[in-house]
mmCIF file of C-alpha atoms in Angstrom:
data_model
loop_
_atom_site.group_PDB
_atom_site.id
_atom_site.type_symbol
_atom_site.label_atom_id
_atom_site.label_comp_id
_atom_site.label_asym_id
_atom_site.label_seq_id
_atom_site.Cartn_x
_atom_site.Cartn_y
_atom_site.Cartn_z
ATOM 1 C CA MET A 1 -115.993 -39.031 -36.493
ATOM 2 C CA PHE A 2 -114.515 -41.625 -38.765
ATOM 3 C CA GLU A 3 -117.931 -43.419 -39.311
ATOM 4 C CA LYS A 4 -118.393 -41.123 -42.217
ATOM 5 C CA ILE A 5 -115.792 -42.647 -44.331
ATOM 6 C CA GLU A 6 -117.010 -45.441 -46.084
ATOM 7 C CA MET A 7 -114.002 -47.725 -46.149
ATOM 8 C CA MET A 8 -113.309 -47.318 -42.303
ATOM 9 C CA ARG A 9 -117.003 -48.305 -41.729
ATOM 10 C CA MET A 10 -116.752 -51.358 -43.720
ATOM 11 C CA ALA A 11 -113.599 -52.488 -42.003
ATOM 12 C CA ARG A 12 -115.014 -51.721 -38.654
ATOM 13 C CA ALA A 13 -117.912 -53.871 -39.568
ATOM 14 C CA MET A 14 -115.985 -56.839 -40.825
ATOM 15 C CA GLY A 15 -113.633 -56.633 -37.597
ATOM 16 C CA GLN A 16 -116.761 -56.658 -35.471
ATOM 17 C CA HIS A 17 -118.168 -59.594 -37.202
ATOM 18 C CA ALA A 18 -114.993 -61.365 -36.966
ATOM 19 C CA ALA A 19 -114.854 -60.762 -33.134
ATOM 20 C CA GLN A 20 -118.411 -62.006 -32.728
ATOM 21 C CA ARG A 21 -117.887 -65.255 -34.870
ATOM 22 C CA HIS A 22 -114.715 -65.772 -32.901
ATOM 23 C CA VAL A 23 -116.919 -65.826 -29.469
ATOM 24 C CA VAL A 24 -119.196 -68.458 -31.306
ATOM 25 C CA VAL A 25 -116.144 -70.675 -32.545
ATOM 26 C CA ALA A 26 -114.615 -70.339 -28.856
ATOM 27 C CA ARG A 27 -117.862 -71.561 -27.434
ATOM 28 C CA ASN A 28 -118.175 -74.489 -29.848
ATOM 29 C CA ILE A 29 -114.519 -75.506 -29.009
ATOM 30 C CA ALA A 30 -115.075 -75.049 -25.187
ATOM 31 C CA ASN A 31 -118.321 -77.636 -25.591
ATOM 32 C CA ALA A 32 -116.678 -79.824 -27.866
ATOM 33 C CA ASP A 33 -117.269 -82.767 -25.655
ATOM 34 C CA THR A 34 -120.578 -81.654 -23.974
ATOM 35 C CA PRO A 35 -123.224 -84.181 -24.522
ATOM 36 C CA GLY A 36 -126.157 -82.809 -26.542
ATOM 37 C CA TYR A 37 -124.495 -79.679 -27.590
ATOM 38 C CA ARG A 38 -125.097 -78.521 -30.898
ATOM 39 C CA ALA A 39 -122.480 -76.385 -32.976
ATOM 40 C CA GLN A 40 -123.464 -72.871 -33.813
ATOM 41 C CA ASP A 41 -122.291 -70.470 -36.358
ATOM 42 C CA LEU A 42 -122.877 -66.785 -37.181
ATOM 43 C CA GLY A 43 -124.404 -65.909 -40.502
ATOM 44 C CA TYR A 44 -124.135 -62.864 -42.574
ATOM 45 C CA HIS A 45 -127.414 -60.724 -42.460
ATOM 46 C CA ARG A 46 -127.496 -57.506 -44.220
ATOM 47 C CA ALA A 47 -129.195 -55.201 -41.929
ATOM 48 C CA THR A 48 -131.781 -52.907 -44.035
ATOM 49 C CA THR A 49 -133.413 -50.976 -41.134
ATOM 50 C CA GLY A 50 -132.808 -47.250 -41.408
ATOM 51 C CA ALA A 51 -130.879 -47.674 -44.595
ATOM 52 C CA LEU A 52 -132.089 -45.584 -47.792
ATOM 53 C CA ARG A 53 -133.778 -47.900 -50.477
ATOM 54 C CA VAL A 54 -132.739 -47.746 -53.915
ATOM 55 C CA THR A 55 -135.687 -46.729 -56.199
ATOM 56 C CA ASN A 56 -133.831 -46.030 -59.435
ATOM 57 C CA ALA A 57 -131.240 -48.267 -60.900
ATOM 58 C CA ARG A 58 -129.022 -45.244 -61.629
ATOM 59 C CA HIS A 59 -129.062 -44.215 -57.842
ATOM 60 C CA LEU A 60 -126.094 -45.049 -55.893
ATOM 61 C CA ASP A 61 -126.745 -47.835 -53.239
ATOM 62 C CA ARG A 62 -125.795 -46.780 -49.699
ATOM 63 C CA PRO A 63 -125.362 -50.025 -47.903
ATOM 64 C CA ASP A 64 -125.496 -50.174 -44.218
ATOM 65 C CA TRP A 65 -122.532 -51.543 -43.031
ATOM 66 C CA SER A 66 -123.279 -52.903 -39.682
ATOM 67 C CA PRO A 67 -122.187 -56.230 -38.341
ATOM 68 C CA ALA A 68 -125.840 -57.452 -37.626
ATOM 69 C CA SER A 69 -125.829 -61.176 -37.994
ATOM 70 C CA ARG A 70 -127.708 -64.091 -36.467
ATOM 71 C CA ILE A 71 -126.873 -67.362 -34.831
ATOM 72 C CA VAL A 72 -127.516 -70.266 -36.882
ATOM 73 C CA THR A 73 -127.382 -73.917 -35.916
ATOM 74 C CA PRO A 74 -126.242 -75.748 -38.989
ATOM 75 C CA ASP A 75 -127.450 -79.627 -39.215
ATOM 76 C CA GLY A 76 -124.289 -81.639 -39.045
ATOM 77 C CA GLU A 77 -123.481 -85.206 -38.250
ATOM 78 C CA THR A 78 -123.679 -85.834 -34.420
ATOM 79 C CA SER A 79 -121.445 -88.255 -32.432
ATOM 80 C CA PRO A 80 -123.409 -91.054 -30.256
ATOM 81 C CA ASN A 81 -123.657 -88.341 -27.386
ATOM 82 C CA GLY A 82 -125.408 -85.850 -29.586
ATOM 83 C CA ASN A 83 -122.708 -83.309 -29.951
ATOM 84 C CA SER A 84 -122.205 -82.036 -33.479
ATOM 85 C CA VAL A 85 -118.884 -80.004 -32.837
ATOM 86 C CA SER A 86 -116.330 -81.166 -35.421
ATOM 87 C CA LEU A 87 -113.087 -79.746 -33.970
ATOM 88 C CA GLU A 88 -111.332 -79.711 -37.642
ATOM 89 C CA GLU A 89 -113.928 -77.365 -38.778
ATOM 90 C CA GLU A 90 -113.727 -75.140 -36.122
ATOM 91 C CA MET A 91 -110.038 -74.903 -36.498
ATOM 92 C CA LEU A 92 -110.612 -73.885 -40.211
ATOM 93 C CA LYS A 93 -113.229 -71.351 -39.163
ATOM 94 C CA ALA A 94 -110.703 -69.833 -36.548
ATOM 95 C CA ALA A 95 -108.020 -69.652 -39.282
ATOM 96 C CA GLU A 96 -110.221 -67.871 -41.657
ATOM 97 C CA LEU A 97 -111.481 -65.451 -38.909
ATOM 98 C CA LYS A 98 -107.952 -64.610 -37.945
ATOM 99 C CA ARG A 99 -107.221 -63.593 -41.353
ATOM 100 C CA GLN A 100 -110.414 -61.827 -41.546
ATOM 101 C CA HIS A 101 -109.531 -59.844 -38.531
ATOM 102 C CA ASP A 102 -106.147 -59.192 -39.667
ATOM 103 C CA LEU A 103 -107.594 -57.671 -42.952
ATOM 104 C CA SER A 104 -109.980 -55.568 -41.569
ATOM 105 C CA LEU A 105 -107.226 -54.109 -39.255
ATOM 106 C CA GLY A 106 -104.938 -53.900 -42.170
ATOM 107 C CA ILE A 107 -107.548 -51.706 -44.048
ATOM 108 C CA TYR A 108 -108.443 -49.610 -41.163
ATOM 109 C CA ARG A 109 -104.631 -48.757 -40.573
ATOM 110 C CA SER A 110 -104.159 -47.806 -44.109
ATOM 111 C CA ALA A 111 -107.308 -45.690 -44.094
ATOM 112 C CA LEU A 112 -105.746 -43.875 -40.948
ATOM 113 C CA ASP A 113 -102.440 -43.454 -42.689
ATOM 114 C CA LEU A 114 -104.208 -41.859 -45.941
ATOM 115 C CA MET A 115 -105.972 -39.530 -43.503
ATOM 116 C CA ARG A 116 -102.899 -38.706 -41.963
ATOM 117 C CA SER A 117 -100.954 -38.121 -45.213
ATOM 118 C CA SER A 118 -103.780 -35.779 -46.533
ATOM 119 C CA LEU A 119 -103.202 -33.680 -43.376
ATOM 120 C CA GLY A 120 -99.542 -33.251 -44.257
ATOM 121 C CA ARG A 121 -98.003 -35.416 -41.694
ATOM 122 C CA ARG A 122 -95.988 -38.512 -41.691
ATOM 123 C CA MET B 1 -113.306 -57.694 -28.137
ATOM 124 C CA THR B 2 -115.177 -55.858 -25.395
ATOM 125 C CA ASP B 3 -118.300 -58.577 -25.516
ATOM 126 C CA PRO B 4 -119.266 -59.414 -21.978
ATOM 127 C CA VAL B 5 -118.828 -63.273 -22.980
ATOM 128 C CA SER B 6 -115.207 -63.089 -23.438
ATOM 129 C CA PRO B 7 -113.626 -65.739 -25.877
ATOM 130 C CA LEU B 8 -110.774 -66.013 -23.268
ATOM 131 C CA ARG B 9 -113.149 -67.023 -20.383
ATOM 132 C CA LEU B 10 -114.825 -69.453 -22.530
ATOM 133 C CA SER B 11 -111.679 -71.127 -23.527
ATOM 134 C CA ALA B 12 -110.212 -70.984 -20.143
ATOM 135 C CA SER B 13 -113.447 -72.598 -18.952
ATOM 136 C CA GLY B 14 -112.926 -75.498 -21.688
ATOM 137 C CA MET B 15 -109.371 -75.998 -20.527
ATOM 138 C CA ARG B 16 -110.460 -76.281 -16.713
ATOM 139 C CA ALA B 17 -113.184 -78.678 -17.570
ATOM 140 C CA GLN B 18 -110.894 -80.788 -19.570
ATOM 141 C CA SER B 19 -107.954 -80.763 -17.168
ATOM 142 C CA GLN B 20 -110.669 -81.861 -14.397
ATOM 143 C CA ARG B 21 -111.490 -84.742 -16.813
ATOM 144 C CA LEU B 22 -107.858 -85.732 -17.282
ATOM 145 C CA ARG B 23 -107.387 -85.562 -13.496
ATOM 146 C CA HIS B 24 -110.126 -88.282 -12.961
ATOM 147 C CA THR B 25 -108.791 -90.364 -15.504
ATOM 148 C CA ALA B 26 -105.322 -90.273 -14.164
ATOM 149 C CA GLU B 27 -106.997 -91.060 -10.769
ATOM 150 C CA ASN B 28 -108.606 -94.229 -12.544
ATOM 151 C CA ILE B 29 -105.656 -95.241 -14.162
ATOM 152 C CA ALA B 30 -103.434 -95.131 -10.658
ATOM 153 C CA ASN B 31 -106.317 -97.180 -9.232
ATOM 154 C CA THR B 32 -106.496 -100.087 -11.869
ATOM 155 C CA ASP B 33 -105.431 -102.579 -9.291
ATOM 156 C CA THR B 34 -107.270 -101.403 -6.214
ATOM 157 C CA PRO B 35 -109.644 -103.955 -5.058
ATOM 158 C CA GLY B 36 -113.419 -102.791 -5.054
ATOM 159 C CA TYR B 37 -112.344 -99.588 -6.753
ATOM 160 C CA ARG B 38 -115.265 -97.927 -9.058
ATOM 161 C CA ARG B 39 -114.146 -96.068 -12.088
ATOM 162 C CA LYS B 40 -115.081 -92.263 -11.607
ATOM 163 C CA LEU B 41 -116.679 -90.268 -14.345
ATOM 164 C CA VAL B 42 -117.415 -86.786 -15.241
ATOM 165 C CA THR B 43 -119.532 -85.098 -17.966
ATOM 166 C CA PHE B 44 -119.693 -81.701 -19.234
ATOM 167 C CA GLU B 45 -122.646 -79.385 -19.018
ATOM 168 C CA GLU B 46 -123.005 -75.761 -19.690
ATOM 169 C CA ALA B 47 -122.336 -73.587 -16.543
ATOM 170 C CA ILE B 48 -124.949 -71.309 -15.106
ATOM 171 C CA ARG B 49 -124.019 -68.142 -13.631
ATOM 172 C CA PHE B 50 -126.248 -65.906 -11.735
ATOM 173 C CA GLY B 51 -129.127 -67.891 -12.891
ATOM 174 C CA ARG B 52 -128.587 -67.860 -16.529
ATOM 175 C CA PRO B 53 -126.666 -70.023 -18.919
ATOM 176 C CA SER B 54 -123.405 -68.450 -19.547
ATOM 177 C CA GLY B 55 -122.176 -70.543 -22.662
ATOM 178 C CA GLU B 56 -119.167 -71.405 -20.460
ATOM 179 C CA VAL B 57 -118.432 -75.365 -19.836
ATOM 180 C CA GLU B 58 -117.879 -77.084 -16.685
ATOM 181 C CA ALA B 59 -117.490 -80.557 -15.420
ATOM 182 C CA SER B 60 -120.479 -82.140 -13.702
ATOM 183 C CA ARG B 61 -120.396 -84.001 -10.447
ATOM 184 C CA VAL B 62 -118.338 -87.190 -10.065
ATOM 185 C CA ARG B 63 -120.270 -90.074 -10.610
ATOM 186 C CA LEU B 64 -119.318 -93.738 -10.341
ATOM 187 C CA ASP B 65 -119.322 -96.312 -12.947
ATOM 188 C CA ARG B 66 -122.210 -98.816 -11.936
ATOM 189 C CA ARG B 67 -120.864 -101.572 -13.924
ATOM 190 C CA GLU B 68 -120.239 -104.846 -11.844
ATOM 191 C CA LEU B 69 -116.905 -105.473 -10.308
ATOM 192 C CA PRO B 70 -115.094 -108.421 -11.738
ATOM 193 C CA ARG B 71 -114.520 -111.440 -9.410
ATOM 194 C CA ILE B 72 -110.831 -112.502 -9.437
ATOM 195 C CA TYR B 73 -109.748 -115.807 -7.985
ATOM 196 C CA ASP B 74 -106.722 -115.479 -5.782
ATOM 197 C CA PRO B 75 -107.056 -117.379 -2.630
ATOM 198 C CA SER B 76 -103.640 -115.870 -1.145
ATOM 199 C CA HIS B 77 -105.202 -112.394 -1.413
ATOM 200 C CA PRO B 78 -105.759 -111.000 1.978
ATOM 201 C CA MET B 79 -109.331 -109.674 1.044
ATOM 202 C CA ALA B 80 -110.061 -113.202 -0.667
ATOM 203 C CA ASP B 81 -113.503 -114.472 0.583
ATOM 204 C CA ALA B 82 -114.126 -118.094 1.533
ATOM 205 C CA GLU B 83 -114.176 -119.471 -2.030
ATOM 206 C CA GLY B 84 -110.904 -117.724 -2.889
ATOM 207 C CA TYR B 85 -112.452 -114.909 -5.025
ATOM 208 C CA TYR B 86 -112.058 -111.031 -4.343
ATOM 209 C CA LEU B 87 -113.705 -108.159 -6.100
ATOM 210 C CA GLY B 88 -111.382 -106.253 -8.438
ATOM 211 C CA SER B 89 -111.791 -102.716 -10.021
ATOM 212 C CA ASN B 90 -113.893 -102.159 -12.915
ATOM 213 C CA VAL B 91 -111.466 -99.862 -14.732
ATOM 214 C CA ASP B 92 -110.697 -100.667 -18.317
ATOM 215 C CA LEU B 93 -107.280 -99.267 -19.343
ATOM 216 C CA VAL B 94 -108.167 -99.035 -23.019
ATOM 217 C CA ILE B 95 -111.132 -96.761 -22.322
ATOM 218 C CA GLU B 96 -109.119 -94.492 -19.930
ATOM 219 C CA ILE B 97 -106.080 -94.200 -22.229
ATOM 220 C CA ALA B 98 -108.467 -93.249 -25.259
ATOM 221 C CA ASP B 99 -110.366 -90.818 -22.906
ATOM 222 C CA SER B 100 -107.181 -89.053 -21.890
ATOM 223 C CA ARG B 101 -106.196 -88.599 -25.482
ATOM 224 C CA GLU B 102 -109.309 -87.152 -26.384
ATOM 225 C CA ALA B 103 -109.286 -84.747 -23.245
ATOM 226 C CA GLY B 104 -105.767 -83.794 -24.221
ATOM 227 C CA ARG B 105 -106.691 -83.050 -27.922
ATOM 228 C CA SER B 106 -109.802 -80.908 -26.565
ATOM 229 C CA TYR B 107 -107.329 -79.160 -24.123
ATOM 230 C CA GLU B 108 -104.907 -78.223 -27.141
ATOM 231 C CA ALA B 109 -107.852 -76.897 -29.302
ATOM 232 C CA ASN B 110 -108.898 -74.602 -26.364
ATOM 233 C CA LEU B 111 -105.358 -73.540 -25.965
ATOM 234 C CA LYS B 112 -104.951 -72.473 -29.439
ATOM 235 C CA MET B 113 -108.031 -70.595 -29.426
ATOM 236 C CA PHE B 114 -106.973 -68.964 -26.399
ATOM 237 C CA GLU B 115 -103.655 -68.035 -28.004
ATOM 238 C CA GLN B 116 -105.465 -66.594 -31.213
ATOM 239 C CA THR B 117 -107.695 -64.417 -28.979
ATOM 240 C CA ARG B 118 -104.830 -62.990 -27.511
ATOM 241 C CA GLN B 119 -103.042 -62.325 -30.785
ATOM 242 C CA MET B 120 -106.161 -60.655 -32.009
ATOM 243 C CA GLY B 121 -106.484 -58.341 -29.076
ATOM 244 C CA ALA B 122 -102.743 -57.377 -29.336
ATOM 245 C CA SER B 123 -103.037 -56.685 -33.029
ATOM 246 C CA LEU B 124 -105.938 -54.303 -32.183
ATOM 247 C CA LEU B 125 -104.054 -52.605 -29.721
ATOM 248 C CA GLU B 126 -101.368 -52.275 -32.240
ATOM 249 C CA LEU B 127 -103.325 -49.550 -33.851
ATOM 250 C CA LEU B 128 -103.426 -47.430 -30.866
ATOM 251 C CA ARG B 129 -99.583 -47.551 -30.534
ATOM 252 C CA ARG B 130 -98.886 -45.672 -33.688
#
């Protein structure tokens, strides 16, 4: 029922994306010493299926906030055993993810607060 | 967080594999002076669960280092042959120490990831509590 509200959908999609990327980062770190493993990442991919198309510049764009994304394998330097995971980079990504996740939860929470106060409750 | 491939399990598999590697390193270091001891090696590979690659990591079967054993001259040694030589172990302490350091670092990275996953889950549940 909350999906109708743009802000909450946005926050939800952001949180989902953060959670999915978290899985990828965790897999990279677990495989930091596996020979031949290539580091993966999750790229943004704006889903356009089912969304309305804007035919006039004055029409309001209604983006489809879904966390659809695809796994990419960036080219990086590999160590002699063919592994391309850099622990420092993964740690950086993990910190960024944590921040994103916290942000999305914060937005979601304040949206809930907003609705609660509009209902006249505290 | 409801993903079938949970980051908690991934991190846990990483920690398990690294601690196994550390165990074999410790075994090698303990046997540096054992005559005829061959260094044990493990590599990592992707775990197969129910016939499919799961993304988790696990340590492979133990293999022995095929490097030649050094011949050490010590006629008083009980295992010395007629010429006074016996075979030592092919453990190189420098390699073992470097290996254990690396395993420790990777273990820590996995642990940090585990901790962060837990925190993220907890803050998600915090939404429900209000």
